[in-house]
mmCIF file of C-alpha atoms in Angstrom:
data_model
loop_
_atom_site.group_PDB
_atom_site.id
_atom_site.type_symbol
_atom_site.label_atom_id
_atom_site.label_comp_id
_atom_site.label_asym_id
_atom_site.label_seq_id
_atom_site.Cartn_x
_atom_site.Cartn_y
_atom_site.Cartn_z
ATOM 1 C CA UNK A 4 21.350 31.817 -29.630
ATOM 2 C CA UNK A 5 23.293 29.197 -27.709
ATOM 3 C CA UNK A 6 22.838 25.719 -29.239
ATOM 4 C CA UNK A 7 21.238 24.237 -26.092
ATOM 5 C CA UNK A 8 18.543 21.677 -25.913
ATOM 6 C CA UNK A 9 15.303 22.438 -24.071
ATOM 7 C CA UNK A 10 11.795 21.033 -23.989
ATOM 8 C CA UNK A 11 10.503 24.383 -25.269
ATOM 9 C CA UNK A 12 12.739 24.027 -28.306
ATOM 10 C CA UNK A 13 11.368 20.567 -28.983
ATOM 11 C CA UNK A 14 7.839 21.768 -28.615
ATOM 12 C CA UNK A 15 8.476 24.527 -31.151
ATOM 13 C CA UNK A 16 10.032 22.036 -33.542
ATOM 14 C CA UNK A 17 7.080 19.581 -33.168
ATOM 15 C CA UNK A 18 4.616 22.345 -33.907
ATOM 16 C CA UNK A 19 6.505 23.340 -37.030
ATOM 17 C CA UNK A 20 6.425 19.690 -38.129
ATOM 18 C CA UNK A 21 2.676 19.440 -37.558
ATOM 19 C CA UNK A 22 1.889 22.682 -39.330
ATOM 20 C CA UNK A 23 4.626 22.274 -41.968
ATOM 21 C CA UNK A 24 5.070 26.059 -41.699
ATOM 22 C CA UNK A 25 7.191 28.390 -39.480
ATOM 23 C CA UNK A 26 4.600 31.154 -40.118
ATOM 24 C CA UNK A 27 1.639 29.144 -38.888
ATOM 25 C CA UNK A 28 3.589 27.845 -35.917
ATOM 26 C CA UNK A 29 4.546 31.337 -34.962
ATOM 27 C CA UNK A 30 0.937 32.488 -35.212
ATOM 28 C CA UNK A 31 -0.263 29.626 -33.009
ATOM 29 C CA UNK A 32 2.503 30.373 -30.467
ATOM 30 C CA UNK A 33 1.785 34.132 -30.715
ATOM 31 C CA UNK A 34 5.418 34.955 -31.190
ATOM 32 C CA UNK A 35 7.391 36.497 -34.064
ATOM 33 C CA UNK A 36 8.406 34.260 -36.934
ATOM 34 C CA UNK A 37 12.199 34.992 -36.498
ATOM 35 C CA UNK A 38 11.928 33.586 -32.934
ATOM 36 C CA UNK A 39 10.612 30.266 -34.273
ATOM 37 C CA UNK A 40 13.333 30.163 -36.920
ATOM 38 C CA UNK A 41 15.970 30.831 -34.226
ATOM 39 C CA UNK A 42 14.673 27.919 -32.192
ATOM 40 C CA UNK A 43 14.925 25.614 -35.230
ATOM 41 C CA UNK A 44 18.459 26.737 -36.092
ATOM 42 C CA UNK A 45 19.577 26.236 -32.490
ATOM 43 C CA UNK A 46 18.215 22.707 -32.536
ATOM 44 C CA UNK A 47 19.971 21.947 -35.867
ATOM 45 C CA UNK A 48 23.239 23.304 -34.384
ATOM 46 C CA UNK A 49 22.825 21.089 -31.305
ATOM 47 C CA UNK A 50 22.153 17.990 -33.453
ATOM 48 C CA UNK A 51 24.660 18.933 -36.164
ATOM 49 C CA UNK A 52 22.141 18.132 -38.943
ATOM 50 C CA UNK A 53 19.672 19.835 -41.149
ATOM 51 C CA UNK A 54 16.080 19.020 -40.170
ATOM 52 C CA UNK A 55 13.907 20.496 -42.942
ATOM 53 C CA UNK A 56 14.003 21.150 -46.643
ATOM 54 C CA UNK A 57 11.552 23.445 -48.381
ATOM 55 C CA UNK A 58 9.166 22.105 -50.986
ATOM 56 C CA UNK A 59 7.021 24.897 -52.375
ATOM 57 C CA UNK A 60 5.308 26.577 -49.452
ATOM 58 C CA UNK A 61 5.872 23.588 -47.125
ATOM 59 C CA UNK A 62 8.640 22.408 -44.933
ATOM 60 C CA UNK A 63 9.526 18.677 -45.356
ATOM 61 C CA UNK A 64 11.532 16.712 -42.854
ATOM 62 C CA UNK A 65 14.836 15.317 -43.837
ATOM 63 C CA UNK A 66 15.872 11.825 -42.827
ATOM 64 C CA UNK A 67 17.596 13.307 -39.771
ATOM 65 C CA UNK A 68 14.491 15.386 -39.155
ATOM 66 C CA UNK A 69 12.298 12.228 -39.218
ATOM 67 C CA UNK A 70 14.534 10.616 -36.574
ATOM 68 C CA UNK A 71 14.521 13.795 -34.513
ATOM 69 C CA UNK A 72 10.735 14.006 -34.769
ATOM 70 C CA UNK A 73 10.238 10.530 -33.439
ATOM 71 C CA UNK A 74 12.718 11.231 -30.614
ATOM 72 C CA UNK A 75 11.095 14.556 -29.785
ATOM 73 C CA UNK A 76 7.621 12.919 -29.646
ATOM 74 C CA UNK A 77 8.997 10.348 -27.112
ATOM 75 C CA UNK A 78 10.794 13.029 -24.970
ATOM 76 C CA UNK A 79 7.765 15.331 -24.846
ATOM 77 C CA UNK A 80 5.406 12.445 -24.016
ATOM 78 C CA UNK A 81 7.754 11.251 -21.210
ATOM 79 C CA UNK A 82 7.980 14.796 -19.879
ATOM 80 C CA UNK A 83 4.164 15.130 -19.900
ATOM 81 C CA UNK A 84 3.907 11.817 -18.042
ATOM 82 C CA UNK A 85 6.511 12.913 -15.527
ATOM 83 C CA UNK A 86 4.650 16.139 -14.922
ATOM 84 C CA UNK A 87 1.419 14.229 -14.317
ATOM 85 C CA UNK A 88 3.165 11.757 -12.064
ATOM 86 C CA UNK A 89 4.864 14.464 -9.992
ATOM 87 C CA UNK A 90 1.653 16.486 -9.808
ATOM 88 C CA UNK A 91 -0.155 13.334 -8.610
ATOM 89 C CA UNK A 92 2.519 12.717 -5.987
ATOM 90 C CA UNK A 93 2.378 16.261 -4.748
ATOM 91 C CA UNK A 94 -1.362 16.324 -4.657
ATOM 92 C CA UNK A 95 -1.693 12.839 -3.100
ATOM 93 C CA UNK A 96 -3.590 11.374 -6.072
ATOM 94 C CA UNK A 97 -0.615 9.317 -7.296
ATOM 95 C CA UNK A 98 2.629 7.784 -6.104
ATOM 96 C CA UNK A 99 3.496 4.552 -4.436
ATOM 97 C CA UNK A 100 2.739 3.072 -1.047
ATOM 98 C CA UNK A 101 3.908 -0.292 0.287
ATOM 99 C CA UNK A 102 2.379 -1.667 3.499
ATOM 100 C CA UNK A 103 3.343 -4.795 5.368
ATOM 101 C CA UNK A 104 0.753 -6.674 7.469
ATOM 102 C CA UNK A 105 0.635 -9.680 9.696
ATOM 103 C CA UNK A 106 -1.248 -12.790 8.453
ATOM 104 C CA UNK A 107 -4.646 -12.246 9.901
ATOM 105 C CA UNK A 108 -4.669 -8.485 9.541
ATOM 106 C CA UNK A 109 -3.367 -8.721 5.996
ATOM 107 C CA UNK A 110 -5.816 -11.406 5.008
ATOM 108 C CA UNK A 111 -9.011 -10.039 6.573
ATOM 109 C CA UNK A 112 -8.721 -6.344 7.432
ATOM 110 C CA UNK A 113 -6.313 -4.646 5.093
ATOM 111 C CA UNK A 114 -7.623 -5.802 1.601
ATOM 112 C CA UNK A 115 -10.934 -4.001 2.018
ATOM 113 C CA UNK A 116 -9.271 -0.803 3.275
ATOM 114 C CA UNK A 117 -6.730 -0.802 0.437
ATOM 115 C CA UNK A 118 -9.160 -1.564 -2.387
ATOM 116 C CA UNK A 119 -11.596 1.123 -1.256
ATOM 117 C CA UNK A 120 -8.729 3.621 -0.999
ATOM 118 C CA UNK A 121 -7.549 2.580 -4.490
ATOM 119 C CA UNK A 122 -10.960 3.412 -5.969
ATOM 120 C CA UNK A 123 -10.476 6.985 -4.932
ATOM 121 C CA UNK A 124 -6.857 7.099 -6.065
ATOM 122 C CA UNK A 125 -6.754 5.389 -9.517
ATOM 123 C CA UNK A 126 -3.267 6.654 -10.280
ATOM 124 C CA UNK A 127 -1.692 5.190 -7.090
ATOM 125 C CA UNK A 128 0.535 2.129 -6.964
ATOM 126 C CA UNK A 129 -0.363 0.243 -3.784
ATOM 127 C CA UNK A 130 1.243 -2.919 -2.582
ATOM 128 C CA UNK A 131 0.480 -5.095 0.496
ATOM 129 C CA UNK A 132 2.980 -7.617 1.780
ATOM 130 C CA UNK A 133 1.335 -10.228 3.991
ATOM 131 C CA UNK A 134 3.974 -11.710 6.299
ATOM 132 C CA UNK A 135 4.667 -12.678 9.904
ATOM 133 C CA UNK A 136 4.815 -9.748 12.365
ATOM 134 C CA UNK A 137 8.648 -10.047 12.777
ATOM 135 C CA UNK A 138 9.016 -9.819 9.001
ATOM 136 C CA UNK A 139 6.690 -6.811 8.897
ATOM 137 C CA UNK A 140 8.896 -5.033 11.404
ATOM 138 C CA UNK A 141 11.987 -5.950 9.492
ATOM 139 C CA UNK A 142 10.504 -4.551 6.232
ATOM 140 C CA UNK A 143 9.830 -1.171 7.719
ATOM 141 C CA UNK A 144 13.266 -0.884 9.242
ATOM 142 C CA UNK A 145 14.952 -1.714 5.930
ATOM 143 C CA UNK A 146 12.665 0.505 3.931
ATOM 144 C CA UNK A 147 11.025 -2.334 1.954
ATOM 145 C CA UNK A 148 7.684 -1.167 3.407
ATOM 146 C CA UNK A 149 6.602 2.334 4.197
ATOM 147 C CA UNK A 150 4.647 1.191 7.268
ATOM 148 C CA UNK A 151 3.111 -1.899 8.826
ATOM 149 C CA UNK A 152 -0.235 -2.889 10.364
ATOM 150 C CA UNK A 153 0.321 -5.880 12.499
ATOM 151 C CA UNK A 154 -0.554 -7.752 15.632
ATOM 152 C CA UNK A 155 1.636 -6.764 18.598
ATOM 153 C CA UNK A 156 3.197 -8.645 21.463
ATOM 154 C CA UNK A 157 2.545 -6.481 24.521
ATOM 155 C CA UNK A 158 5.927 -7.577 26.000
ATOM 156 C CA UNK A 159 7.904 -6.456 22.919
ATOM 157 C CA UNK A 160 9.631 -3.063 22.894
ATOM 158 C CA UNK A 161 11.634 -1.586 20.051
ATOM 159 C CA UNK A 162 13.604 1.560 20.119
ATOM 160 C CA UNK A 163 13.996 1.754 16.333
ATOM 161 C CA UNK A 164 10.239 1.964 15.529
ATOM 162 C CA UNK A 165 7.237 3.920 16.550
ATOM 163 C CA UNK A 166 3.813 2.348 17.016
ATOM 164 C CA UNK A 167 0.212 3.476 17.426
ATOM 165 C CA UNK A 168 -2.555 1.294 18.818
ATOM 166 C CA UNK A 169 -5.364 0.989 16.272
ATOM 167 C CA UNK A 170 -7.620 -1.316 18.306
ATOM 168 C CA UNK A 171 -7.753 -4.216 20.715
ATOM 169 C CA UNK A 172 -9.649 -6.958 18.862
ATOM 170 C CA UNK A 173 -11.605 -9.535 21.032
ATOM 171 C CA UNK A 174 -10.529 -13.096 20.693
ATOM 172 C CA UNK A 175 -13.321 -15.673 20.718
ATOM 173 C CA UNK A 176 -13.428 -19.481 20.963
ATOM 174 C CA UNK A 177 -15.116 -21.091 17.940
ATOM 175 C CA UNK A 178 -16.200 -24.627 17.196
ATOM 176 C CA UNK A 179 -18.014 -26.239 14.279
ATOM 177 C CA UNK A 180 -21.587 -25.036 14.450
ATOM 178 C CA UNK A 181 -23.141 -28.472 15.081
ATOM 179 C CA UNK A 182 -20.655 -29.017 18.026
ATOM 180 C CA UNK A 183 -21.634 -25.918 19.945
ATOM 181 C CA UNK A 184 -22.177 -27.006 23.566
ATOM 182 C CA UNK A 185 -25.644 -27.072 24.986
ATOM 183 C CA UNK A 186 -26.499 -23.618 26.124
ATOM 184 C CA UNK A 187 -23.549 -22.224 24.164
ATOM 185 C CA UNK A 188 -21.408 -21.748 27.205
ATOM 186 C CA UNK A 189 -18.439 -23.489 28.945
ATOM 187 C CA UNK A 190 -16.420 -22.733 31.977
ATOM 188 C CA UNK A 191 -12.927 -21.423 31.398
ATOM 189 C CA UNK A 192 -11.302 -24.676 32.495
ATOM 190 C CA UNK A 193 -13.563 -26.763 30.223
ATOM 191 C CA UNK A 194 -12.869 -24.423 27.329
ATOM 192 C CA UNK A 195 -9.152 -24.776 27.810
ATOM 193 C CA UNK A 196 -9.459 -28.494 27.677
ATOM 194 C CA UNK A 197 -10.993 -28.397 24.261
ATOM 195 C CA UNK A 198 -8.774 -29.782 21.448
ATOM 196 C CA UNK A 199 -7.473 -26.445 20.198
ATOM 197 C CA UNK A 200 -5.836 -25.531 16.907
ATOM 198 C CA UNK A 201 -3.123 -23.052 17.710
ATOM 199 C CA UNK A 202 -0.579 -20.898 15.857
ATOM 200 C CA UNK A 203 3.172 -21.510 15.829
ATOM 201 C CA UNK A 204 4.823 -20.568 19.095
ATOM 202 C CA UNK A 205 6.971 -17.933 17.424
ATOM 203 C CA UNK A 206 3.870 -15.911 16.282
ATOM 204 C CA UNK A 207 3.421 -12.736 18.277
ATOM 205 C CA UNK A 208 -0.350 -13.170 18.575
ATOM 206 C CA UNK A 209 -0.006 -16.670 19.937
ATOM 207 C CA UNK A 210 2.603 -15.554 22.536
ATOM 208 C CA UNK A 211 0.332 -12.732 23.592
ATOM 209 C CA UNK A 212 -2.679 -15.020 23.892
ATOM 210 C CA UNK A 213 -0.798 -17.549 26.014
ATOM 211 C CA UNK A 214 0.436 -14.728 28.285
ATOM 212 C CA UNK A 215 -3.138 -13.497 28.727
ATOM 213 C CA UNK A 216 -4.466 -17.000 29.432
ATOM 214 C CA UNK A 217 -1.878 -17.635 32.136
ATOM 215 C CA UNK A 218 -3.088 -14.559 33.960
ATOM 216 C CA UNK A 219 -6.586 -15.932 33.943
ATOM 217 C CA UNK A 220 -6.107 -19.574 34.691
ATOM 218 C CA UNK A 221 -3.596 -22.222 35.767
ATOM 219 C CA UNK A 222 -5.019 -24.670 33.267
ATOM 220 C CA UNK A 223 -2.781 -25.052 30.225
ATOM 221 C CA UNK A 224 -4.661 -25.002 26.898
ATOM 222 C CA UNK A 225 -4.579 -28.224 24.889
ATOM 223 C CA UNK A 226 -3.209 -27.740 21.399
ATOM 224 C CA UNK A 227 -3.626 -30.636 19.041
ATOM 225 C CA UNK A 228 -1.904 -28.959 16.103
ATOM 226 C CA UNK A 229 -0.329 -25.625 15.265
ATOM 227 C CA UNK A 230 -1.119 -24.032 11.896
ATOM 228 C CA UNK A 231 0.303 -20.833 10.454
ATOM 229 C CA UNK A 232 -2.788 -19.252 8.963
ATOM 230 C CA UNK A 233 -6.329 -18.518 10.070
ATOM 231 C CA UNK A 234 -7.791 -20.076 6.933
ATOM 232 C CA UNK A 235 -6.149 -23.429 7.579
ATOM 233 C CA UNK A 236 -7.058 -23.179 11.252
ATOM 234 C CA UNK A 237 -10.720 -22.685 10.505
ATOM 235 C CA UNK A 238 -10.618 -25.551 8.001
ATOM 236 C CA UNK A 239 -9.161 -27.845 10.579
ATOM 237 C CA UNK A 240 -11.894 -26.856 13.072
ATOM 238 C CA UNK A 241 -14.568 -27.718 10.499
ATOM 239 C CA UNK A 242 -12.999 -30.931 9.244
ATOM 240 C CA UNK A 243 -12.012 -32.456 12.618
ATOM 241 C CA UNK A 244 -14.372 -31.029 15.102
ATOM 242 C CA UNK A 245 -11.700 -29.201 16.960
ATOM 243 C CA UNK A 246 -11.824 -25.670 18.418
ATOM 244 C CA UNK A 247 -9.791 -22.495 18.009
ATOM 245 C CA UNK A 248 -9.207 -19.136 19.667
ATOM 246 C CA UNK A 249 -9.265 -16.481 16.912
ATOM 247 C CA UNK A 250 -9.849 -12.741 16.463
ATOM 248 C CA UNK A 251 -13.485 -11.871 15.978
ATOM 249 C CA UNK A 252 -12.837 -10.281 12.546
ATOM 250 C CA UNK A 253 -11.465 -13.632 11.306
ATOM 251 C CA UNK A 254 -14.638 -15.624 12.169
ATOM 252 C CA UNK A 255 -17.470 -13.145 11.807
ATOM 253 C CA UNK A 256 -18.448 -14.313 8.280
ATOM 254 C CA UNK A 257 -18.179 -18.001 9.214
ATOM 255 C CA UNK A 258 -20.378 -17.459 12.237
ATOM 256 C CA UNK A 259 -22.947 -15.495 10.246
ATOM 257 C CA UNK A 260 -23.064 -18.244 7.582
ATOM 258 C CA UNK A 261 -23.622 -20.964 10.197
ATOM 259 C CA UNK A 262 -20.282 -22.801 9.519
ATOM 260 C CA UNK A 263 -18.813 -21.909 12.925
ATOM 261 C CA UNK A 264 -20.234 -20.966 16.291
ATOM 262 C CA UNK A 265 -18.768 -19.010 19.106
ATOM 263 C CA UNK A 266 -18.577 -20.445 22.624
ATOM 264 C CA UNK A 267 -19.384 -18.070 25.507
ATOM 265 C CA UNK A 268 -16.847 -18.449 28.309
ATOM 266 C CA UNK A 269 -17.535 -16.264 31.436
ATOM 267 C CA UNK A 270 -14.365 -14.598 32.574
ATOM 268 C CA UNK A 271 -12.522 -15.152 29.346
ATOM 269 C CA UNK A 272 -11.328 -11.674 28.199
ATOM 270 C CA UNK A 273 -8.678 -12.119 25.508
ATOM 271 C CA UNK A 274 -7.604 -9.463 22.985
ATOM 272 C CA UNK A 275 -5.351 -9.090 20.009
ATOM 273 C CA UNK A 276 -3.679 -5.736 19.794
ATOM 274 C CA UNK A 277 -3.401 -4.247 16.299
ATOM 275 C CA UNK A 278 -0.907 -1.487 15.756
ATOM 276 C CA UNK A 279 0.290 0.809 13.039
ATOM 277 C CA UNK A 280 4.058 0.790 12.942
ATOM 278 C CA UNK A 281 6.612 2.938 11.140
ATOM 279 C CA UNK A 282 10.238 4.061 11.296
ATOM 280 C CA UNK A 283 10.766 7.328 13.165
ATOM 281 C CA UNK A 284 12.828 8.955 10.413
ATOM 282 C CA UNK A 285 10.457 8.013 7.660
ATOM 283 C CA UNK A 286 9.264 10.861 5.477
ATOM 284 C CA UNK A 287 5.806 10.132 4.176
ATOM 285 C CA UNK A 288 4.428 11.280 0.827
ATOM 286 C CA UNK A 289 0.989 12.783 0.696
ATOM 287 C CA UNK A 290 -0.451 9.512 -0.764
ATOM 288 C CA UNK A 291 1.135 7.510 2.096
ATOM 289 C CA UNK A 292 -0.248 9.996 4.637
ATOM 290 C CA UNK A 293 -3.722 9.698 3.191
ATOM 291 C CA UNK A 294 -3.577 5.871 3.167
ATOM 292 C CA UNK A 295 -2.397 5.782 6.737
ATOM 293 C CA UNK A 296 -5.192 8.120 7.703
ATOM 294 C CA UNK A 297 -7.707 5.921 6.024
ATOM 295 C CA UNK A 298 -6.367 2.879 7.846
ATOM 296 C CA UNK A 299 -6.672 4.701 11.145
ATOM 297 C CA UNK A 300 -10.243 5.681 10.409
ATOM 298 C CA UNK A 301 -11.385 2.208 9.272
ATOM 299 C CA UNK A 302 -9.455 0.179 11.793
ATOM 300 C CA UNK A 303 -10.359 2.216 14.876
ATOM 301 C CA UNK A 304 -7.961 5.064 15.687
ATOM 302 C CA UNK A 305 -9.367 8.374 14.624
ATOM 303 C CA UNK A 306 -8.035 11.065 16.945
ATOM 304 C CA UNK A 307 -5.889 14.210 16.670
ATOM 305 C CA UNK A 308 -3.313 12.489 18.744
ATOM 306 C CA UNK A 309 -2.851 9.975 15.955
ATOM 307 C CA UNK A 310 -2.011 12.705 13.403
ATOM 308 C CA UNK A 311 0.313 14.363 15.897
ATOM 309 C CA UNK A 312 2.084 11.079 16.453
ATOM 310 C CA UNK A 313 2.697 10.582 12.771
ATOM 311 C CA UNK A 314 3.577 14.309 12.191
ATOM 312 C CA UNK A 315 1.047 14.533 9.361
#
């Protein structure tokens, strides 16, 4: 027999160690005793060392055998882990998935989706990078993220990515609850004269909102400060009595708890587009496909066209 190393040879060796007998090992393996002895001799030839000595009716490991036994245990355990991992990847139970998301989406929408998905896939390694939309797009083009869920500037086009609309989220004007105007309503012009907390000009959602406002009114909104996250924006509204135009999903809990109140503005129809974005040549694992499917179902796009678009 050629002195080659194989996992099977290590398994035979480990069984002989546990049973301290070639005969018992052969019986458990349901093979002839000479076949077990041949496997042991081949392993000793490969290592260049004697692994056993006989003491009475038992086989005892030599010092080289002890070292080989510890090494074989490690190799076989790693092989078993690898088989489980690969099986998990192929079945969709395990593997890795890295998503990028814009600030609001990543802070308010994605955590719930990902944690619920993780409960059904305990072997999965899932990461969410919460960044600005431009950085989310960069991460999918460089491969740092498998896909992104982000707000989208309607005027932006990119040939190197594909996108799928998940939903158009309504934007609402909110104020501190005790400052809600009488009747809960304002004209569009009066609403735009409120001291507003805005986002930085470079943020895609802010650019899109301004573009939509200019189609509705010649009145320029009054921004008293620009803050980079919805949490700080809401805190500024509460602390200073200002107002903000935010996605409904960002303020729902605050409105329900009575901290903030929405202001009804007839004719104000603003929306934030949320899209799923990926690189056209990206090959998705089964886990990634399942996660993207869950995101589509929970965030609003659940059609056969979606699956066709993603080739999954």
